GROMACS .gro file of C-alpha atoms in nm:
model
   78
    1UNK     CA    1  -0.048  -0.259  -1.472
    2UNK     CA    2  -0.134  -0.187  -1.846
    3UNK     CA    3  -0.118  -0.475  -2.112
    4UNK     CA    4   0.074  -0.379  -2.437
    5UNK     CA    5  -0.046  -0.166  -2.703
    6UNK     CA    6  -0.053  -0.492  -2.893
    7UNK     CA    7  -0.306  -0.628  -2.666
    8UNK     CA    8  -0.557  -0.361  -2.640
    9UNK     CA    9  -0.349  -0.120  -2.400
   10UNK     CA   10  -0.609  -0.225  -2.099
   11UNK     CA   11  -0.505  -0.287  -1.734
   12UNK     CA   12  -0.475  -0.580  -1.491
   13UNK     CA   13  -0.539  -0.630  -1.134
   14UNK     CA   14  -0.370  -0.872  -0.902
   15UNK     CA   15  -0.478  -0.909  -0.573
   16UNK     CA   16  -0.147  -1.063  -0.396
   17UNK     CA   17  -0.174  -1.236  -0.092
   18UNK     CA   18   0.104  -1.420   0.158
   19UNK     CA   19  -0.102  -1.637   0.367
   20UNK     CA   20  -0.096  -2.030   0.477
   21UNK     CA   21  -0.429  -2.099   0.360
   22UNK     CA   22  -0.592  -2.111   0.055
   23UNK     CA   23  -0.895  -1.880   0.013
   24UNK     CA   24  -0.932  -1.827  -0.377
   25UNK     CA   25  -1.320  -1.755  -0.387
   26UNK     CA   26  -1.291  -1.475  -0.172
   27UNK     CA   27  -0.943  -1.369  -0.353
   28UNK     CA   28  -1.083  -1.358  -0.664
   29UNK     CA   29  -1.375  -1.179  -0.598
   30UNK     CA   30  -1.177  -0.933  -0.420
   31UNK     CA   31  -0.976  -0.910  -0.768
   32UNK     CA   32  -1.372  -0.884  -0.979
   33UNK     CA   33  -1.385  -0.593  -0.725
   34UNK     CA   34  -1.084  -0.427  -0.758
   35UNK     CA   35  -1.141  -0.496  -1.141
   36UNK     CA   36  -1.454  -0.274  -1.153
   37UNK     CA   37  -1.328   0.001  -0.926
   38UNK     CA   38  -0.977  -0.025  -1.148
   39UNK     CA   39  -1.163   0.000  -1.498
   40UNK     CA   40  -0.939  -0.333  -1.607
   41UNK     CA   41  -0.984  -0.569  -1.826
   42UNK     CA   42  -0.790  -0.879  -1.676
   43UNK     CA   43  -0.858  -0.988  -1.266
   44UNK     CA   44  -0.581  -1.221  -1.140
   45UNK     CA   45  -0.521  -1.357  -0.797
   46UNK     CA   46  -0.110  -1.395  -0.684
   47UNK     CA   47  -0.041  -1.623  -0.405
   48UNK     CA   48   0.315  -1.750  -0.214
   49UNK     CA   49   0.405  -2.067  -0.266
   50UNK     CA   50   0.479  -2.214   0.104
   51UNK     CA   51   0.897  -2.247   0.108
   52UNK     CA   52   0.875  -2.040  -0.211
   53UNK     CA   53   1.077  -1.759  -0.157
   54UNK     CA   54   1.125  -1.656  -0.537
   55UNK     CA   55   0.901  -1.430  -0.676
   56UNK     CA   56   0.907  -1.655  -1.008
   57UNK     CA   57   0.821  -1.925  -0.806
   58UNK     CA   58   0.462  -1.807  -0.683
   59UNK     CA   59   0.128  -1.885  -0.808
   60UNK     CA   60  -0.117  -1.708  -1.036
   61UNK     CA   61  -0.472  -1.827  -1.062
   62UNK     CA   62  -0.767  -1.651  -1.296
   63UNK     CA   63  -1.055  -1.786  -1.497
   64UNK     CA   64  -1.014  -1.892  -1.851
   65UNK     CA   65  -1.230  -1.533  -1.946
   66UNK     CA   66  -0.927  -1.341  -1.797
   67UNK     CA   67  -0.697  -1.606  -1.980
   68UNK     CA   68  -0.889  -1.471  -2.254
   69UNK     CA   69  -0.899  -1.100  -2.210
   70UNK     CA   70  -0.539  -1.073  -2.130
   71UNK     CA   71  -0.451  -1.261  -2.436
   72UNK     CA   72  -0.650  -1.066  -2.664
   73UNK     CA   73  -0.724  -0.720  -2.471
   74UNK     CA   74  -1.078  -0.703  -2.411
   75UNK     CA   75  -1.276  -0.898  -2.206
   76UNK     CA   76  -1.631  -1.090  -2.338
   77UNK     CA   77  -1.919  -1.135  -2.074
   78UNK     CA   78  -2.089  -1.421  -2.063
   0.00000   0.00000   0.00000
């Protein structure tokens, strides 16, 4: 997925998953992975809601640096 031209033009990752339990470590490292290999800017991790059956409806977690870097379009290491 690529941001808007507005924001840098760089891309996002989401690693979605559909399970009962909650595993966001390992999700979002997954995501840092899939980041690296990806050449994005913004890691995100996408998970169901239980009885959730809206997309709308489901969760997105990151870290306040993504927060960051998909507001602005680049991303600062710390």
């Amino acid at each position: 997925m690529r941001l808007s031209p507005a924001l840098g033009g760089g891309r996002v990752v989401l690693e979605c998953k559909d399970v009962a339990k909650l595993s966001l470590g390992t999700w979002y490292s997954e995501a840092l992975t899939e980041m690296g290999n990806d050449d994005a800017v913004v890691a995100a991790v996408v998970h169901k809601r239980v009885g959730k059956g809206n997309p709308a409806d489901q969760w997105v977690t990151m870290s306040l640096g993504d927060l960051r870097a998909l507001l602005i379009g680049e991303r600062v290491e710390s």
